[in-house]
Structures are given as structure tokens and as C-alpha cells.
Short mmCIF file of C-alpha atoms in Angstrom, two decimals:
data_model
loop_
_atom_site.label_atom_id
_atom_site.label_comp_id
_atom_site.label_asym_id
_atom_site.label_seq_id
_atom_site.Cartn_x
_atom_site.Cartn_y
_atom_site.Cartn_z
CA MET A 1219 16.80 -40.17 9.38
CA THR A 1220 14.29 -38.85 6.84
CA LYS A 1221 11.89 -37.23 9.31
CA PRO A 1222 14.49 -35.05 11.10
CA THR A 1223 15.81 -33.89 7.71
CA ARG A 1224 12.35 -32.84 6.57
CA SER A 1225 11.77 -31.11 9.89
CA ARG A 1226 14.97 -29.11 9.50
CA GLU A 1227 13.99 -28.20 5.91
CA THR A 1228 10.57 -27.04 7.09
CA ARG A 1229 12.08 -24.86 9.82
CA ALA A 1230 14.56 -23.41 7.31
CA ASP A 1231 11.75 -22.61 4.87
CA GLN A 1232 9.75 -20.91 7.60
CA ALA A 1233 12.78 -18.87 8.64
CA ASP A 1234 13.33 -17.77 5.03
CA ILE A 1235 9.70 -16.71 4.68
CA GLN A 1236 9.88 -14.78 7.96
CA ALA A 1237 13.06 -13.02 6.81
CA VAL A 1238 11.43 -11.97 3.53
CA SER A 1239 8.41 -10.71 5.44
CA ARG A 1240 10.63 -8.66 7.76
CA VAL A 1241 12.48 -7.13 4.83
CA SER A 1242 9.16 -6.18 3.23
CA GLN A 1243 7.98 -4.58 6.48
CA ILE A 1244 11.17 -2.56 6.82
CA LEU A 1245 11.06 -1.29 3.23
CA SER A 1246 7.37 -0.36 3.59
CA LEU A 1247 8.30 2.11 6.36
CA PHE A 1248 9.64 4.52 3.73
CA ASP A 1249 7.40 7.11 2.08
CA PRO A 1250 7.75 10.80 1.11
CA ALA A 1251 7.19 11.82 4.72
CA THR A 1252 9.71 9.23 6.00
CA PRO A 1253 12.77 9.37 3.72
CA GLU A 1254 14.96 7.63 6.29
CA VAL A 1255 14.68 5.62 9.50
CA THR A 1256 16.98 4.55 12.31
CA ALA A 1257 17.40 1.01 13.63
CA VAL A 1258 15.68 2.15 16.83
CA GLU A 1259 12.65 3.36 14.84
CA VAL A 1260 12.55 0.08 12.90
CA ALA A 1261 12.57 -1.84 16.18
CA GLU A 1262 9.82 0.29 17.71
CA ARG A 1263 7.51 0.32 14.70
CA LEU A 1264 7.85 -3.40 13.88
CA GLY A 1265 8.06 -4.72 17.44
CA LEU A 1266 11.61 -6.08 17.09
CA ASN A 1267 14.44 -5.92 19.56
CA ARG A 1268 17.10 -3.39 18.62
CA THR A 1269 19.80 -5.96 17.90
CA THR A 1270 17.57 -7.76 15.39
CA ALA A 1271 16.52 -4.49 13.74
CA TYR A 1272 20.16 -3.38 13.43
CA ARG A 1273 21.15 -6.76 11.97
CA TYR A 1274 18.41 -6.55 9.32
CA CYS A 1275 19.34 -2.97 8.40
CA THR A 1276 23.02 -3.87 8.12
CA SER A 1277 22.22 -6.84 5.87
CA LEU A 1278 20.01 -4.68 3.65
CA VAL A 1279 22.83 -2.15 3.30
CA ALA A 1280 25.17 -4.96 2.20
CA ALA A 1281 22.57 -6.06 -0.37
CA GLY A 1282 22.18 -2.52 -1.76
CA LEU A 1283 18.56 -2.19 -0.71
CA LEU A 1284 19.40 0.40 1.96
CA GLU A 1285 22.24 2.85 2.44
CA ARG A 1286 23.53 4.73 5.47
CA SER A 1287 22.54 8.39 5.58
CA ALA A 1288 24.79 11.25 6.69
CA GLU A 1289 22.75 11.48 9.90
CA GLY A 1290 23.39 7.83 10.75
CA GLY A 1291 20.02 6.46 9.73
CA TYR A 1292 19.03 4.32 6.76
CA ALA A 1293 17.58 5.43 3.41
CA PRO A 1294 16.53 3.53 0.26
CA GLY A 1295 19.61 2.20 -1.48
CA GLY A 1296 20.73 2.23 -5.08
CA LEU A 1297 19.40 -1.22 -5.93
CA LEU A 1298 15.97 -0.38 -4.54
CA LEU A 1299 15.84 2.87 -6.54
CA GLN A 1300 17.00 1.03 -9.65
CA LEU A 1301 14.30 -1.62 -9.27
CA GLY A 1302 11.66 1.04 -8.64
CA ALA A 1303 12.63 2.99 -11.74
CA PHE A 1304 12.70 -0.23 -13.76
CA ALA A 1305 9.22 -1.24 -12.59
CA ILE A 1306 7.71 2.17 -13.27
CA GLY A 1307 9.44 2.42 -16.63
CA HIS A 1308 7.81 -0.80 -17.73
CA ARG A 1309 4.30 0.32 -16.91
CA ARG A 1310 2.88 1.05 -20.34
CA VAL A 1311 0.63 3.76 -19.01
CA VAL A 1312 3.65 5.76 -17.83
CA ASN A 1313 5.15 5.56 -21.32
CA LEU A 1314 1.94 6.47 -23.16
CA ALA A 1315 0.58 9.10 -20.78
CA PRO A 1316 2.94 12.10 -21.36
CA ARG A 1317 1.48 13.14 -24.71
CA HIS A 1318 -2.06 13.03 -23.32
CA MET A 1319 -1.02 14.84 -20.14
CA GLN A 1320 0.70 17.64 -22.03
CA ALA A 1321 -2.42 18.23 -24.12
CA LEU A 1322 -4.58 18.10 -20.99
CA SER A 1323 -2.38 20.62 -19.20
CA ARG A 1324 -2.51 23.03 -22.16
CA ALA A 1325 -6.28 22.69 -22.60
CA THR A 1326 -7.10 23.30 -18.92
CA GLN A 1327 -4.17 25.58 -17.99
CA THR A 1328 -3.54 23.40 -14.94
CA SER A 1329 -0.98 20.79 -13.90
CA ALA A 1330 -1.78 17.24 -15.02
CA VAL A 1331 -0.97 14.40 -12.61
CA LEU A 1332 -0.68 10.66 -13.26
CA SER A 1333 -0.87 8.36 -10.21
CA LEU A 1334 -0.34 4.61 -9.86
CA TRP A 1335 -1.54 2.46 -6.97
CA GLY A 1336 1.11 1.79 -4.32
CA LEU A 1337 0.86 -0.37 -1.21
CA THR A 1338 -1.93 1.56 0.49
CA GLY A 1339 -2.84 4.39 -1.87
CA PRO A 1340 -1.96 6.29 -5.04
CA VAL A 1341 1.62 7.37 -5.69
CA VAL A 1342 2.28 10.31 -8.02
CA SER A 1343 4.30 8.95 -10.94
CA ARG A 1344 4.36 11.81 -13.43
CA VAL A 1345 3.45 15.51 -13.48
CA GLU A 1346 3.08 17.89 -16.43
CA GLU A 1347 3.02 21.47 -15.17
CA THR A 1348 1.28 24.31 -16.96
CA VAL A 1349 3.49 27.07 -18.36
CA SER A 1350 0.68 29.45 -19.24
CA THR A 1351 -0.18 30.78 -15.79
CA ILE A 1352 1.69 32.85 -13.24
CA VAL A 1353 0.68 30.66 -10.30
CA VAL A 1354 1.43 26.95 -10.72
CA VAL A 1355 -0.06 24.30 -8.43
CA SER A 1356 1.84 21.04 -8.63
CA VAL A 1357 2.47 17.76 -6.82
CA ARG A 1358 5.85 16.18 -6.13
CA VAL A 1359 6.57 12.95 -8.02
CA GLY A 1360 6.75 10.12 -5.48
CA SER A 1361 4.16 11.67 -3.19
CA HIS A 1362 1.87 9.15 -1.48
CA LEU A 1363 -1.65 10.58 -1.65
CA PRO A 1364 -3.99 10.23 1.36
CA LEU A 1365 -7.37 8.53 1.11
CA ASP A 1366 -9.37 11.78 1.00
CA THR A 1367 -7.91 12.89 -2.34
CA ALA A 1368 -9.80 12.68 -5.63
CA GLN A 1369 -7.29 10.16 -7.01
CA SER A 1370 -7.70 7.86 -3.99
CA LYS A 1371 -11.48 7.91 -4.24
CA VAL A 1372 -11.32 6.94 -7.91
CA PHE A 1373 -9.01 4.03 -7.14
CA LEU A 1374 -11.21 2.93 -4.24
CA ALA A 1375 -14.23 2.92 -6.54
CA TYR A 1376 -12.71 0.87 -9.36
CA HIS A 1377 -9.93 -1.24 -7.81
CA ALA A 1378 -10.34 -4.95 -8.55
CA ASP A 1379 -9.63 -5.96 -4.93
CA GLN A 1380 -12.61 -4.36 -3.24
CA LEU A 1381 -12.04 -6.37 -0.05
CA SER A 1382 -8.64 -4.68 0.42
CA MET A 1383 -10.17 -1.31 -0.40
CA GLU A 1384 -12.81 -1.81 2.28
CA ARG A 1385 -10.08 -2.68 4.79
CA LEU A 1386 -8.33 0.60 3.97
CA ILE A 1387 -11.55 2.55 4.42
CA GLY A 1388 -12.11 0.68 7.68
CA THR A 1389 -8.93 2.12 9.15
CA LEU A 1390 -10.61 5.53 9.40
CA SER A 1391 -12.72 6.77 12.30
CA GLY A 1392 -16.52 6.45 12.22
CA THR A 1393 -17.53 9.76 10.61
CA ALA A 1394 -14.60 9.91 8.21
CA ARG A 1395 -15.19 6.28 7.23
CA ASP A 1396 -18.87 6.84 6.46
CA GLU A 1397 -18.16 10.00 4.49
CA LEU A 1398 -15.50 8.29 2.41
CA ARG A 1399 -17.78 5.34 1.63
CA ALA A 1400 -20.45 7.77 0.46
CA GLU A 1401 -17.91 9.63 -1.70
CA VAL A 1402 -16.71 6.38 -3.28
CA ASP A 1403 -20.31 5.43 -4.10
CA ARG A 1404 -20.76 8.81 -5.79
CA VAL A 1405 -17.61 8.23 -7.85
CA ARG A 1406 -19.03 4.92 -9.10
CA GLU A 1407 -22.22 6.72 -10.09
CA ALA A 1408 -20.50 9.62 -11.83
CA GLY A 1409 -17.30 8.01 -13.13
CA TYR A 1410 -15.02 10.78 -11.85
CA CYS A 1411 -14.21 12.76 -8.72
CA SER A 1412 -13.66 16.42 -7.85
CA ALA A 1413 -12.30 17.09 -4.37
CA MET A 1414 -10.51 19.65 -2.23
CA SER A 1415 -8.38 17.66 0.20
CA THR A 1416 -5.98 20.61 0.59
CA PRO A 1417 -7.64 23.98 1.40
CA GLY A 1418 -7.80 26.16 -1.69
CA ILE A 1419 -6.58 23.42 -4.06
CA VAL A 1420 -9.00 21.49 -6.29
CA ALA A 1421 -8.22 18.14 -7.94
CA VAL A 1422 -10.38 16.64 -10.69
CA SER A 1423 -9.64 12.97 -11.40
CA ALA A 1424 -10.81 10.15 -13.68
CA PRO A 1425 -9.78 6.49 -13.96
CA VAL A 1426 -7.52 4.99 -16.62
CA PHE A 1427 -7.92 1.29 -17.51
CA ASP A 1428 -5.77 -1.25 -19.30
CA GLU A 1429 -6.81 -4.78 -20.26
CA TYR A 1430 -6.66 -5.90 -16.61
CA GLY A 1431 -8.64 -3.07 -14.98
CA ILE A 1432 -7.82 0.29 -13.46
CA CYS A 1433 -4.09 0.97 -13.84
CA ALA A 1434 -3.85 4.69 -13.05
CA THR A 1435 -5.72 7.88 -12.34
CA LEU A 1436 -5.41 11.03 -14.41
CA ALA A 1437 -6.05 14.33 -12.65
CA ILE A 1438 -5.64 18.07 -12.93
CA VAL A 1439 -4.90 20.29 -9.96
CA GLY A 1440 -5.36 24.03 -9.56
CA PRO A 1441 -6.49 26.80 -7.21
CA ASP A 1442 -10.19 26.85 -6.35
CA ASN A 1443 -10.63 30.35 -7.77
CA THR A 1444 -9.86 29.07 -11.28
CA LEU A 1445 -10.69 25.34 -11.21
CA SER A 1446 -14.31 24.47 -10.44
CA MET A 1447 -15.61 21.36 -8.69
CA SER A 1448 -18.92 21.64 -10.55
CA ASP A 1449 -20.20 18.64 -12.51
CA ASP A 1450 -20.66 20.85 -15.57
CA ALA A 1451 -17.18 22.40 -15.47
CA PRO A 1452 -15.57 22.28 -18.94
CA GLU A 1453 -12.25 21.15 -17.44
CA LEU A 1454 -13.95 18.06 -16.01
CA ARG A 1455 -15.08 16.95 -19.45
CA VAL A 1456 -11.55 17.35 -20.80
CA VAL A 1457 -10.15 15.17 -17.99
CA VAL A 1458 -12.73 12.44 -18.63
CA ASP A 1459 -12.20 12.52 -22.40
CA THR A 1460 -8.43 12.33 -21.96
CA ALA A 1461 -8.70 9.40 -19.54
CA ARG A 1462 -10.97 7.62 -22.02
CA GLU A 1463 -8.55 8.21 -24.91
CA LEU A 1464 -5.60 6.91 -22.89
CA THR A 1465 -7.66 3.88 -21.84
CA HIS A 1466 -8.44 3.03 -25.46
CA GLU A 1467 -4.78 3.41 -26.43
CA LEU A 1468 -3.89 0.94 -23.65
CA GLY A 1469 -6.43 -1.54 -25.00
CA GLY A 1470 -8.65 -1.18 -21.96
CA HIS A 1471 -12.37 -0.73 -21.46
CA TYR A 1472 -13.54 2.58 -20.00
CA ARG A 1473 -15.93 1.31 -17.34
CA PRO A 1474 -17.73 4.61 -16.52
CA ASP A 1475 -19.21 4.51 -20.02
CA ASP A 1476 -21.17 1.37 -19.04
CA ARG A 1477 -22.90 3.32 -16.30
CA GLN A 1478 -23.77 6.19 -18.65
CA ARG A 1479 -25.31 3.79 -21.20
CA ALA A 1480 -27.35 2.07 -18.49
CA VAL A 1481 -28.75 5.42 -17.39
#
């Protein structure tokens, strides 16, 4: 009698693990460009039959992780938003960064952007916009930044899980993959990144570290006619100094300084 019981327990455990995995896959479909999905889209993107996809979505609505949209699809629910806000609110860097970001924005007359690492790239978590210029370039909080942005390249250079970072880079096509690898190597050499992933818009980014490693990137964004990508641009030095100050306040070690001392 013991063996059949253990077999049933094993099958139940496997079913539970599979259910958790499915829920994770469904929730990972959402990003700023995909604020809601239908059960049909869930089925198509995850390779499920429509009945199974609908059953999962309905269960997630009952749990508060999803909610029905006015158009009949599914959007992140109240519990999911509450958990997300709770998690972000307990990241010390988010609590300590505003004062540094406000000073950075004033000193450079640009918008300052703080990004945390999400599932597959940086997610904008806080923005301090400049009030001293007529034209303001900003980024929407919650935006998932693509791999060719300055913030992504900084994370790729300093992230502790370099195997996962290499897998992300490997998803690109041949030329784009090689160019990104070269850019990431340059970030490790310099300790910062200046890039123009959007035509006419420059981002200058530096890493922020806590006691465990890189925890965020700090960046400024502005039009290319006022914000330079040059290595001797005064705004770049302010970004690096601010990232270093925030790192020290977090009790972290500013790793780019090791490279400078070695040189």
C-alpha cells in the first residue's frame, strides 16, 4: 500500500510544480507593450489548448493575480500590482536614490532614470525629470528597456549571472550579437556606457552596487544636441560620481574603480 501512495504523492507534486510554472509563464507575457492578453493569445504563445488557457486565466482572476479588462481580455490584477509595489518599495536603492537623482537632474539639466533588473532586462523604476529646460526627454516608469540601451549594456557587463547574460545576448542575430558583445566589453573597460538606442536621444548610464553586486543602473537621458556621448563630457563624470556615492550609501563596492586603479 505504501508504494502506490508515494506514487500518487509524486504525481501530485509534479502537477503542482507544472501549475506554478504555467502561472509564471502566463504572468511573464505582460510588459509595457503587452498590457493585456486574451486566453487565445495565452494558448498560442505558450502552446496550450484554449480550454486549458482559459481555465488558468479564470483561476488567476479568482486569485486576484489577473482581472478581466473592458475588452474581454486579461490584465494584471490588484494582488499582482500590490505585490509588485511591495517588492519595489523594499528595494533599498529605490528608497535612497531619489535625493541623488534630483541632484543629478539639476546638475545635468536632464532627466535622471533609475532601472532595476527584471526577467530579461532593465525595468525603469523611478524617473526625476528636469524642470529647467523647455524640452524634456523622459522614460515611462515600468518600461522594459531593450538590450541595445545604455542601461542594458551596463547590467550585462556587471550582472553576477554571466551565463544568463550570455544566453540573452545569444538570442540576437549574428551581427547584432557580435556588436553587443563588443559594447559590453567596452563597458567593462570604461565602467559606464553612453548610447543612442533611440534616434536623437542619448542615454549615459553607470552601475550602482549594493553588498551583493549590481542592484541598479543610474542614467541621464536627453537630446543629442545637448547631451554628448563623448568620454570627456562633464555630464558623464557627474553620472559616475553620483552612482559611486549611491553605491557607498548602500554599503556596496564600486567595481569600476578597481579597473581604474589597475590601469
